[in-house]
N, CA, C and O atoms as a GROMACS GRO file, in nm:
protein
  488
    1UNK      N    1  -2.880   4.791  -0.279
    1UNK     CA    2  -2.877   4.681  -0.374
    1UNK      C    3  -2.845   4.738  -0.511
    1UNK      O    4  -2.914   4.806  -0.587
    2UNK      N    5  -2.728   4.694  -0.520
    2UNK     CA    6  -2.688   4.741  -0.713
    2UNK      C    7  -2.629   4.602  -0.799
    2UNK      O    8  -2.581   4.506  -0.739
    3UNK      N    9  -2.636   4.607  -0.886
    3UNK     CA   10  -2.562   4.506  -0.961
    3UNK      C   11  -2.388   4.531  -0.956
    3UNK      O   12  -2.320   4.633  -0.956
    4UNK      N   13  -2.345   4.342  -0.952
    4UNK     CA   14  -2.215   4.382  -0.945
    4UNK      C   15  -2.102   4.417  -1.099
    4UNK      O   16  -1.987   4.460  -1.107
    5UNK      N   17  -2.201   4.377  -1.201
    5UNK     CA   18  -2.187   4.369  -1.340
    5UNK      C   19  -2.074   4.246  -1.364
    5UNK      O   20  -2.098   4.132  -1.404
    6UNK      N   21  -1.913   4.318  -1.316
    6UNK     CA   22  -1.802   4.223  -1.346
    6UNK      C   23  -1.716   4.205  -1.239
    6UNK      O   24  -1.621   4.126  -1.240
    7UNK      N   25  -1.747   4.275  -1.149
    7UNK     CA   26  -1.727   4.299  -1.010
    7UNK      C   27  -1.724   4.231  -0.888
    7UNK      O   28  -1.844   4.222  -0.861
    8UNK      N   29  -1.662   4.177  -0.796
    8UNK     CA   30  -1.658   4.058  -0.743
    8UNK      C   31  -1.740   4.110  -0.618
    8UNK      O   32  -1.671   4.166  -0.533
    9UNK      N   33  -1.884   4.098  -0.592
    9UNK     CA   34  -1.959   4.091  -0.487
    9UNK      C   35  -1.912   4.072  -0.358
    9UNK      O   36  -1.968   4.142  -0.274
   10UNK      N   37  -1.798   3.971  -0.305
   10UNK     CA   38  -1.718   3.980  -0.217
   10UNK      C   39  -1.645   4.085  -0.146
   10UNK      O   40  -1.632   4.096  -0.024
   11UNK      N   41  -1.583   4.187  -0.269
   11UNK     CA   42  -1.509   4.261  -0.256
   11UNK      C   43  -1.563   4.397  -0.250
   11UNK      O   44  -1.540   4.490  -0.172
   12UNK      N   45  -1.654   4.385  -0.370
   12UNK     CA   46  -1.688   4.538  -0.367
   12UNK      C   47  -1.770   4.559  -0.274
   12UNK      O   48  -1.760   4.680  -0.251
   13UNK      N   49  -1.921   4.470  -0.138
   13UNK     CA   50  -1.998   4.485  -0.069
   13UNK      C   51  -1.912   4.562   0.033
   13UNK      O   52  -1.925   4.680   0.067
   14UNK      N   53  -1.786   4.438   0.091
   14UNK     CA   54  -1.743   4.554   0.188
   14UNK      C   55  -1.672   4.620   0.175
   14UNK      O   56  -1.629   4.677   0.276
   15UNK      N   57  -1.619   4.652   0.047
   15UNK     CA   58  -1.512   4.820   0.021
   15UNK      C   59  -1.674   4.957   0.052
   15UNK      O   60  -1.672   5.059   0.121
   16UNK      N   61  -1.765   4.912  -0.014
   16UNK     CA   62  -1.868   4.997  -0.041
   16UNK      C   63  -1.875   5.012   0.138
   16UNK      O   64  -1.820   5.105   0.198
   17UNK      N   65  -1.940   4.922   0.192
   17UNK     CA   66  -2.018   4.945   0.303
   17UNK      C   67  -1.876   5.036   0.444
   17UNK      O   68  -1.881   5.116   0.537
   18UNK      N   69  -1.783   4.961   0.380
   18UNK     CA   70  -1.649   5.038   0.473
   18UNK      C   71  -1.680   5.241   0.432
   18UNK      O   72  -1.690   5.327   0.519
   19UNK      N   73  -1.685   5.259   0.318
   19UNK     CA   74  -1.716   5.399   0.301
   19UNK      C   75  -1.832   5.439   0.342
   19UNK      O   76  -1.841   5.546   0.402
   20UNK      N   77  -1.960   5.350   0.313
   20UNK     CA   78  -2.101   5.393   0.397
   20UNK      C   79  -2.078   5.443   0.581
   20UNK      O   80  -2.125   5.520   0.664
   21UNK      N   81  -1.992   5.356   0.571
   21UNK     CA   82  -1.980   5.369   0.754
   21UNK      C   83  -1.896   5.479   0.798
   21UNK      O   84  -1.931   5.534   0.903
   22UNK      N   85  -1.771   5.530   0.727
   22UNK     CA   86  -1.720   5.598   0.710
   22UNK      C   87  -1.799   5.766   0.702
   22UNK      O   88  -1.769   5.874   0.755
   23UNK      N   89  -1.904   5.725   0.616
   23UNK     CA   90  -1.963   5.852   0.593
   23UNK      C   91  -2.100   5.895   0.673
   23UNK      O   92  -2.148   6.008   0.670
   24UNK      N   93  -2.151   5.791   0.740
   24UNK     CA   94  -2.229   5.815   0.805
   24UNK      C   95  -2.226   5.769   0.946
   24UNK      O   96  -2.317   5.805   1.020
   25UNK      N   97  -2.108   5.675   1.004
   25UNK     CA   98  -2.057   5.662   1.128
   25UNK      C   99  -2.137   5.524   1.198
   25UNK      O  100  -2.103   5.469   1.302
   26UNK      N  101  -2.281   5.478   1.086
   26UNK     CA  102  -2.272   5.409   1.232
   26UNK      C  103  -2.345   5.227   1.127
   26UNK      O  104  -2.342   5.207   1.005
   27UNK      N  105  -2.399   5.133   1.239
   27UNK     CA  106  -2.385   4.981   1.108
   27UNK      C  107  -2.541   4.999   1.056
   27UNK      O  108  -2.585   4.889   1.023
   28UNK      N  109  -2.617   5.082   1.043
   28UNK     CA  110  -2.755   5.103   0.987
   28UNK      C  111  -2.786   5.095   0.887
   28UNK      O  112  -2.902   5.107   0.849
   29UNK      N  113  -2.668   5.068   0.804
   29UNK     CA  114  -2.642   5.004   0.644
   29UNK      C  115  -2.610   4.854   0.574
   29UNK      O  116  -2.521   4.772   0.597
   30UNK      N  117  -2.675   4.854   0.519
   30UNK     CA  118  -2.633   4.719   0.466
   30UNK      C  119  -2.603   4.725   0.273
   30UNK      O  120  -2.667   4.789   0.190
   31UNK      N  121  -2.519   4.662   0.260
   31UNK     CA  122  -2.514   4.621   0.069
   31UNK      C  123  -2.555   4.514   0.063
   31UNK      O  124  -2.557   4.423   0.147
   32UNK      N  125  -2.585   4.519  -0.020
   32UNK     CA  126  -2.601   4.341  -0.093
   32UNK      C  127  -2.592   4.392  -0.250
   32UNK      O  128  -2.659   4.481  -0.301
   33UNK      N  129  -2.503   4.320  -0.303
   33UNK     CA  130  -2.431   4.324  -0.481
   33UNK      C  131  -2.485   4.179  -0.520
   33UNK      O  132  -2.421   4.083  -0.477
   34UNK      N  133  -2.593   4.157  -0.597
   34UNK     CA  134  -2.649   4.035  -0.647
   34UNK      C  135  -2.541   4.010  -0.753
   34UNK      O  136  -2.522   4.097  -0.837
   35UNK      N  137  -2.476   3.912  -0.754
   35UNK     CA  138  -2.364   3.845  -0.887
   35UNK      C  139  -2.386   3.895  -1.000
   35UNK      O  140  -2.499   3.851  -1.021
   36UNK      N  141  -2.363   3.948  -1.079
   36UNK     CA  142  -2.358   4.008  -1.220
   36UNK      C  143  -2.471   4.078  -1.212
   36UNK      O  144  -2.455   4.200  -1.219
   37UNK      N  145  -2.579   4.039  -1.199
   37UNK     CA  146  -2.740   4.141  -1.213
   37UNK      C  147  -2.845   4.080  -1.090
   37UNK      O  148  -2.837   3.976  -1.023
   38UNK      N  149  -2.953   4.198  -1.090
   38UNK     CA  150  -3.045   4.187  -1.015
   38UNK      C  151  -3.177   4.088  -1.038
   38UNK      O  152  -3.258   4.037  -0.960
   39UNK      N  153  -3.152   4.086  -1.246
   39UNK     CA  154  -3.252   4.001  -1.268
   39UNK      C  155  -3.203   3.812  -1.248
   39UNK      O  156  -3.280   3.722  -1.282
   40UNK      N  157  -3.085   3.791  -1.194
   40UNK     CA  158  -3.055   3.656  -1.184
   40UNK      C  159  -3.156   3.624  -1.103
   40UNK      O  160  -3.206   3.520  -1.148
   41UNK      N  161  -3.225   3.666  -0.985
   41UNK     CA  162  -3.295   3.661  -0.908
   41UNK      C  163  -3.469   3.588  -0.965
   41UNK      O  164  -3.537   3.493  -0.927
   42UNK      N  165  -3.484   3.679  -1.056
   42UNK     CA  166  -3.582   3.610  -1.155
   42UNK      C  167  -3.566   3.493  -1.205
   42UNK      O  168  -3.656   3.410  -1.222
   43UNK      N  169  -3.400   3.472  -1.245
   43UNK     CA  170  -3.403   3.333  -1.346
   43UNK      C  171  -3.387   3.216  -1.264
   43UNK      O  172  -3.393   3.099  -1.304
   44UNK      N  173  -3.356   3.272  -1.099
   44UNK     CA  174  -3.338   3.154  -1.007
   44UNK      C  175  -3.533   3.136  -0.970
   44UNK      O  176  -3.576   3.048  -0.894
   45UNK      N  177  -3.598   3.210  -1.021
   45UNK     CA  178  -3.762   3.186  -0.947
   45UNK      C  179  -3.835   3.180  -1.081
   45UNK      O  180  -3.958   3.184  -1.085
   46UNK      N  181  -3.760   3.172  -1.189
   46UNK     CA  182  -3.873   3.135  -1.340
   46UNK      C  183  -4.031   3.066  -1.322
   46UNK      O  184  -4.140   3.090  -1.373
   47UNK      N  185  -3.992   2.993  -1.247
   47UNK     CA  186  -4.037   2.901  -1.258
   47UNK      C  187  -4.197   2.957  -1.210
   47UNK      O  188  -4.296   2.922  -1.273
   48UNK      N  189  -4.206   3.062  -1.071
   48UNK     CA  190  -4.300   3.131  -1.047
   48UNK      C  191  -4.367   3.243  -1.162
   48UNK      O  192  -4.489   3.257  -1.162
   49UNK      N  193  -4.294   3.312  -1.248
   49UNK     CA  194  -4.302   3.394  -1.279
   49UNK      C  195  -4.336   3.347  -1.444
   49UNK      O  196  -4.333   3.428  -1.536
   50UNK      N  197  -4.363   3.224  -1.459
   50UNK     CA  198  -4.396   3.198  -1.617
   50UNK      C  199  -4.569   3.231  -1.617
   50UNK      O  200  -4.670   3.203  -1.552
   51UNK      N  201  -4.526   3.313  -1.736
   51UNK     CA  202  -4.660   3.344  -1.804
   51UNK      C  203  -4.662   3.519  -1.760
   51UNK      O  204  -4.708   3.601  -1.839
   52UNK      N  205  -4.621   3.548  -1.663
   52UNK     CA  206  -4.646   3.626  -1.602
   52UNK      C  207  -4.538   3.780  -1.683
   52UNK      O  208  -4.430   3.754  -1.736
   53UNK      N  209  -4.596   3.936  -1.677
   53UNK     CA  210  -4.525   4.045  -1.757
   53UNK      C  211  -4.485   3.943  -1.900
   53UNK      O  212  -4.364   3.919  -1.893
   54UNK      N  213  -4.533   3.894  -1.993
   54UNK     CA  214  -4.495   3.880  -2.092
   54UNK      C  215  -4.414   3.739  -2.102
   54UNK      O  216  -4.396   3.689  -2.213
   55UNK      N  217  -4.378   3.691  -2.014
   55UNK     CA  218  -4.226   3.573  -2.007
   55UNK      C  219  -4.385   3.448  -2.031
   55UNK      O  220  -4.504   3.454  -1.998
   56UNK      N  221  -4.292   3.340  -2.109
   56UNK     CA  222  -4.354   3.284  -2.203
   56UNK      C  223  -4.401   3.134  -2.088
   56UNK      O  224  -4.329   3.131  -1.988
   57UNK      N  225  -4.460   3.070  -2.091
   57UNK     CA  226  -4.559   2.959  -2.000
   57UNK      C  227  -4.412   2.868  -1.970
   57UNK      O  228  -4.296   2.887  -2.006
   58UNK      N  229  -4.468   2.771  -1.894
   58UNK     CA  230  -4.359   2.648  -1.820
   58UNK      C  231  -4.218   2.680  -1.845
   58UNK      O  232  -4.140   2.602  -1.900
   59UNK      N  233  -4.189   2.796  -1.804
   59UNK     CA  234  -4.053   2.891  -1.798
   59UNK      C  235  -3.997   2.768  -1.688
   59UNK      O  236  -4.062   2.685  -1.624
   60UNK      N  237  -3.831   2.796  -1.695
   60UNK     CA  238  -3.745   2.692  -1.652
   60UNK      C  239  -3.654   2.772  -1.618
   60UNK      O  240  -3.614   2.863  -1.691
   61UNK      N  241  -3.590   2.736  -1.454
   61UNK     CA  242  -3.448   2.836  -1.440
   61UNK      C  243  -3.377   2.780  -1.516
   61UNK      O  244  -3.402   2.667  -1.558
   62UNK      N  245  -3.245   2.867  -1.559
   62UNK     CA  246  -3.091   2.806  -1.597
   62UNK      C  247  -3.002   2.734  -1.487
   62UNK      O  248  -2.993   2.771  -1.370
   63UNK      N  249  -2.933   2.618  -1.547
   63UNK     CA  250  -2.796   2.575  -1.431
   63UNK      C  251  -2.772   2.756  -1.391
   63UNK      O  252  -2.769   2.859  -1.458
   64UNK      N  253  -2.760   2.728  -1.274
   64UNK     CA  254  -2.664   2.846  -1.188
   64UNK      C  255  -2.715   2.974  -1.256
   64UNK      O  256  -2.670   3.032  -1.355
   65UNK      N  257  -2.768   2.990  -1.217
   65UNK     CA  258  -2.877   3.176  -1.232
   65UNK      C  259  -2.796   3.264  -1.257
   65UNK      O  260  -2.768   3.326  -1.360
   66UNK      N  261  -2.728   3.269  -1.068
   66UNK     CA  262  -2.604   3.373  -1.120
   66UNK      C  263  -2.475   3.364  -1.155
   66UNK      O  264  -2.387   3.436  -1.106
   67UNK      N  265  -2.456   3.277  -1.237
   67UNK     CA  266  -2.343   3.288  -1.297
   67UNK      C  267  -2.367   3.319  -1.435
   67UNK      O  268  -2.268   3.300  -1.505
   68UNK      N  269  -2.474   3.365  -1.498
   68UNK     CA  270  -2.527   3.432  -1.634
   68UNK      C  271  -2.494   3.578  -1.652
   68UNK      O  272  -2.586   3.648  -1.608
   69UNK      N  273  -2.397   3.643  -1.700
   69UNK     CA  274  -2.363   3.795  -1.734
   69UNK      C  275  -2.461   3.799  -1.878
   69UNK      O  276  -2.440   3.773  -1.997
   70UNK      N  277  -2.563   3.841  -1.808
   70UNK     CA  278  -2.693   3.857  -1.980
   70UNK      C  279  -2.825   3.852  -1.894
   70UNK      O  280  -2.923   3.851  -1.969
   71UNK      N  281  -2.855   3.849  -1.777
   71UNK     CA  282  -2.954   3.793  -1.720
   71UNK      C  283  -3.118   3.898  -1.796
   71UNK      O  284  -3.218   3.841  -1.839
   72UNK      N  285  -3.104   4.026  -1.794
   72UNK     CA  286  -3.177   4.045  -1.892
   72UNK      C  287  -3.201   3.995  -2.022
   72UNK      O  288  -3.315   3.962  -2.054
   73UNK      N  289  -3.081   3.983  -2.121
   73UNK     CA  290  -3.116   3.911  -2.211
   73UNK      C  291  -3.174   3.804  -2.222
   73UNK      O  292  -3.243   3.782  -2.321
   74UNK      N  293  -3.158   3.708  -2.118
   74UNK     CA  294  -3.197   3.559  -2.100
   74UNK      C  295  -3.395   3.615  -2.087
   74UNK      O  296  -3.489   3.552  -2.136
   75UNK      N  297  -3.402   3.747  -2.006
   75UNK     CA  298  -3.588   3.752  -1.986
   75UNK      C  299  -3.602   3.752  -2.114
   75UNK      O  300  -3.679   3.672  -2.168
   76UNK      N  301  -3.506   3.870  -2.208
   76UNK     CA  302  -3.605   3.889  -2.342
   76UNK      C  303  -3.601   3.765  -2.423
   76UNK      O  304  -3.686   3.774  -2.512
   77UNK      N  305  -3.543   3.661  -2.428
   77UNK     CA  306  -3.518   3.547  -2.490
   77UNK      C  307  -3.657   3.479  -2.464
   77UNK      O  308  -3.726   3.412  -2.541
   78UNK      N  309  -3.682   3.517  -2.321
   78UNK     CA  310  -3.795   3.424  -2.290
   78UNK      C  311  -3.970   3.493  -2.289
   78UNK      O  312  -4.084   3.449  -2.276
   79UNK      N  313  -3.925   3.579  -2.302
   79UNK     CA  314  -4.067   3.677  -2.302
   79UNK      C  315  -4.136   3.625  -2.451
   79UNK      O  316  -4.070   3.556  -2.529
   80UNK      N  317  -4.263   3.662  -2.478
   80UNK     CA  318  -4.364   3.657  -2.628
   80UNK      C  319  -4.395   3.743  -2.669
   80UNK      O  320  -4.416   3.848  -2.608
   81UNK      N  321  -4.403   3.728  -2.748
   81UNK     CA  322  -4.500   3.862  -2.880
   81UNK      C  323  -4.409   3.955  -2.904
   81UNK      O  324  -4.452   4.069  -2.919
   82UNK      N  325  -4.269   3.934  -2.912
   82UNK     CA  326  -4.166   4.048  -2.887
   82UNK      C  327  -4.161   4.149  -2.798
   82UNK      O  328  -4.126   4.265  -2.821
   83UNK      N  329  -4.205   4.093  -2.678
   83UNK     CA  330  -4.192   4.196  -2.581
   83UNK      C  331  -4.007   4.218  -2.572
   83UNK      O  332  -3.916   4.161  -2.632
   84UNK      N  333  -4.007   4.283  -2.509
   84UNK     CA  334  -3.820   4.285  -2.427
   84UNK      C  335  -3.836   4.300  -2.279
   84UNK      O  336  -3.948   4.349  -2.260
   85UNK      N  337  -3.812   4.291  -2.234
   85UNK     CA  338  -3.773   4.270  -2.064
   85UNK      C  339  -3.757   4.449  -2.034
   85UNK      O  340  -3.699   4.512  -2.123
   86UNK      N  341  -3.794   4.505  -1.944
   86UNK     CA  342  -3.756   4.666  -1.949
   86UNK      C  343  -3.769   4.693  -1.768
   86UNK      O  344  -3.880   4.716  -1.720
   87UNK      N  345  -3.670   4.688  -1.696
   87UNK     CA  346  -3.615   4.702  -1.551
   87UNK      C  347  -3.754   4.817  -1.468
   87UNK      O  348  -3.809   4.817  -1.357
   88UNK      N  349  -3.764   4.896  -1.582
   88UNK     CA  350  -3.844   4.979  -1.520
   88UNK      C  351  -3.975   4.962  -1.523
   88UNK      O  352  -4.058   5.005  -1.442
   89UNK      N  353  -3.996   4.883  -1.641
   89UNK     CA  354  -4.126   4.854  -1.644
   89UNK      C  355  -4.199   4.734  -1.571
   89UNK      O  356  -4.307   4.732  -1.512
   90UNK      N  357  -4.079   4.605  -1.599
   90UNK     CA  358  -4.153   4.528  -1.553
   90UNK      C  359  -4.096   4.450  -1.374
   90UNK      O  360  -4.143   4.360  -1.304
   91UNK      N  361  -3.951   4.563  -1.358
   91UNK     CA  362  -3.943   4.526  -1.285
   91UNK      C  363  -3.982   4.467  -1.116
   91UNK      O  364  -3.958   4.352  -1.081
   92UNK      N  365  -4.040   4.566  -1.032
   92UNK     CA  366  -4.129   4.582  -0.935
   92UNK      C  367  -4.262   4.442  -0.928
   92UNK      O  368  -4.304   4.375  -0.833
   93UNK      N  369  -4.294   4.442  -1.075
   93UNK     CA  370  -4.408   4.365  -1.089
   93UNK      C  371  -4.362   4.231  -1.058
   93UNK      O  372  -4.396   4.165  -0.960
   94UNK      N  373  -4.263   4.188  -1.172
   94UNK     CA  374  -4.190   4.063  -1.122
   94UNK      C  375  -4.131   4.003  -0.980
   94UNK      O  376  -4.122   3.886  -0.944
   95UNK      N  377  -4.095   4.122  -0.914
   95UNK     CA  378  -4.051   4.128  -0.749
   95UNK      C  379  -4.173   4.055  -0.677
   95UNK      O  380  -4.170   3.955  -0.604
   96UNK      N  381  -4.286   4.137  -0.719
   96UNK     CA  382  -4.421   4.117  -0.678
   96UNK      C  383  -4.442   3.938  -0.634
   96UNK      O  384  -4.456   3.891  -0.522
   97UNK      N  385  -4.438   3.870  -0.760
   97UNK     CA  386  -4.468   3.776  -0.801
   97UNK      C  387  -4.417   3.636  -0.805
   97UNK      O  388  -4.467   3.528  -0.834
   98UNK      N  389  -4.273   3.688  -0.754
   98UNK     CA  390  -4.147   3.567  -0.761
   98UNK      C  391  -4.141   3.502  -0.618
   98UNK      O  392  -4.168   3.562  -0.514
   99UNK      N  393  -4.100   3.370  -0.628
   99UNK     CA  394  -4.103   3.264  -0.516
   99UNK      C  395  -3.974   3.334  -0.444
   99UNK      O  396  -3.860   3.347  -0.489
  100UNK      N  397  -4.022   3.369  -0.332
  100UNK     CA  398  -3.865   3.422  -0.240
  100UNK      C  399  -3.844   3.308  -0.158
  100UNK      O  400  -3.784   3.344  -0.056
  101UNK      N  401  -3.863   3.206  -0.157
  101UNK     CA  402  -3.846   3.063  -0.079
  101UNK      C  403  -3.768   3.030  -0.229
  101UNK      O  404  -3.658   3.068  -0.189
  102UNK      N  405  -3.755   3.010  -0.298
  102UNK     CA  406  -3.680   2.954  -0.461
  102UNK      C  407  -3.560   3.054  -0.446
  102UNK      O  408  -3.440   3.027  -0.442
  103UNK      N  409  -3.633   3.197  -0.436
  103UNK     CA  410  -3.472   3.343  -0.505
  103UNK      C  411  -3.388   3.295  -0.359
  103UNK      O  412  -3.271   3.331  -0.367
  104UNK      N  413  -3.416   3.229  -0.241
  104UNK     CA  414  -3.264   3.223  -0.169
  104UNK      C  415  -3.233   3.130  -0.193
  104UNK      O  416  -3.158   3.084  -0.107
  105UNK      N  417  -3.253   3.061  -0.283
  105UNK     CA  418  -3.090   2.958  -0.350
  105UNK      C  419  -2.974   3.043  -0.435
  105UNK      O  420  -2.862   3.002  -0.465
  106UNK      N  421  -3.037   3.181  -0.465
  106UNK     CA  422  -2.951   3.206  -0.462
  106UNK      C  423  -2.864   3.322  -0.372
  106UNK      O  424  -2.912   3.423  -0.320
  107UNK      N  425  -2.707   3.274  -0.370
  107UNK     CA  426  -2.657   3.333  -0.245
  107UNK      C  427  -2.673   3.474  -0.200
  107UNK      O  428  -2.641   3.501  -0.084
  108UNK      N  429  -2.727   3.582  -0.290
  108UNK     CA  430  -2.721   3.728  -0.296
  108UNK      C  431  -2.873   3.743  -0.274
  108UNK      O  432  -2.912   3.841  -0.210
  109UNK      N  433  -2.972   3.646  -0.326
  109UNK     CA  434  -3.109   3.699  -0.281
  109UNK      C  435  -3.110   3.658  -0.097
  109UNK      O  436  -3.181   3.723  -0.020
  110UNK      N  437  -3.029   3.550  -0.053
  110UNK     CA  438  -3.020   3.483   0.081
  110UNK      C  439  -2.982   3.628   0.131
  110UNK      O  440  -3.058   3.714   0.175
  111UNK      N  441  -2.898   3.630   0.119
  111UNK     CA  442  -2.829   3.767   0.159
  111UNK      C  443  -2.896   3.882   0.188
  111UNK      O  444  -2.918   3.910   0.306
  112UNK      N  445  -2.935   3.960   0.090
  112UNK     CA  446  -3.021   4.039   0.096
  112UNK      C  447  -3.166   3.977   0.237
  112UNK      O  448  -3.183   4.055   0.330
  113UNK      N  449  -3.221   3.893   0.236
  113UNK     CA  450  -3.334   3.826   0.340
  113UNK      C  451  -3.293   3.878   0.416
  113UNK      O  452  -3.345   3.980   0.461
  114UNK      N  453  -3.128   3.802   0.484
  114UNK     CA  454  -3.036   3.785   0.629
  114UNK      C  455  -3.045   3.953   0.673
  114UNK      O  456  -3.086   4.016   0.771
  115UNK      N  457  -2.984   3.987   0.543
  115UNK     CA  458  -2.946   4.162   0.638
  115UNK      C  459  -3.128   4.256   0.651
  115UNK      O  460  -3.162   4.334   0.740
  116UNK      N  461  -3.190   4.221   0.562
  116UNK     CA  462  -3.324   4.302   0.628
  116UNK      C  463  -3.394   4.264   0.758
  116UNK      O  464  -3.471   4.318   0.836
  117UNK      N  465  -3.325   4.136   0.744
  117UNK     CA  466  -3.382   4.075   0.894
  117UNK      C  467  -3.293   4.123   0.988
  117UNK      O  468  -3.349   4.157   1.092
  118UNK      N  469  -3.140   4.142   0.987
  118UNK     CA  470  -3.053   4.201   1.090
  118UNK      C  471  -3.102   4.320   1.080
  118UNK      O  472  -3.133   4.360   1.192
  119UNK      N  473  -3.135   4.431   0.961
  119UNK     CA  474  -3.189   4.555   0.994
  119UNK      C  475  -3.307   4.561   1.060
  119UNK      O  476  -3.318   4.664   1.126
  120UNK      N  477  -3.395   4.490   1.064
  120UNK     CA  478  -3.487   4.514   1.114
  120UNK      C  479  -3.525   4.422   1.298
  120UNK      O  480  -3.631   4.396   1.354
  121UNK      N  481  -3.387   4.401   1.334
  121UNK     CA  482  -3.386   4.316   1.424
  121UNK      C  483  -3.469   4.197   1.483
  121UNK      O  484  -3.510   4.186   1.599
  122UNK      N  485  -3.485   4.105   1.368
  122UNK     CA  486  -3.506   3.943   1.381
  122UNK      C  487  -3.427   3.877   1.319
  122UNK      O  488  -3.434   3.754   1.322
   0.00000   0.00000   0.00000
């Protein structure tokens, strides 16, 4: 799982995964490229995650999550007390905490579900 930044998720999952296979021979791999960033995932599950690492009460997703190239910026917009949003810090925690019944609306968190479930055969 990487961000696709400007990168068309379509394209680059299976150029990537064509060389994974390539280099290691067999389908025990999976990509998943979340649309521009990893935190769209958050802004599609706000709604769980208000109040919560700093992000400010009755938090609201945006129209279309991932179609936001800023998706960090959009946390620090929404965070208090001047926090900033920091991947390392608060990321994991937020994972923790977010509605994964909400993050598969959008198509790259769906995604990501489908193939851990094909990796893990269910």
């Amino acid at each position: 799982v990487f961000d696709a930044d400007d990168d068309c998720p379509a394209i680059l999952g299976p150029a990537l995964k064509a060389r994974a296979r390539n280099a290691i021979g067999n389908d025990g791999i999976s990509i998943v490229i979340p649309k521009h960033e990893f935190e769209a995932w958050f802004l599609t599950s706000a709604v769980s995650l208000s109040g919560r690492r700093g992000l400010r009460l009755n938090l609201s997703p945006p129209l279309n999550p991932e179609s936001i190239r800023g998706a960090k910026e959009w946390l620090d917009r929404h965070m208090t007390d001047g926090r900033k949003y920091s991947p390392t810090v608060d990321q994991a925690a937020l994972v923790a905490k977010m509605d994964f019944d909400t993050a598969r609306t959008c198509r790259s968190f769906d995604r990501l579900c489908r193939e851990v479930g094909r990796l893990l055969g269910s």
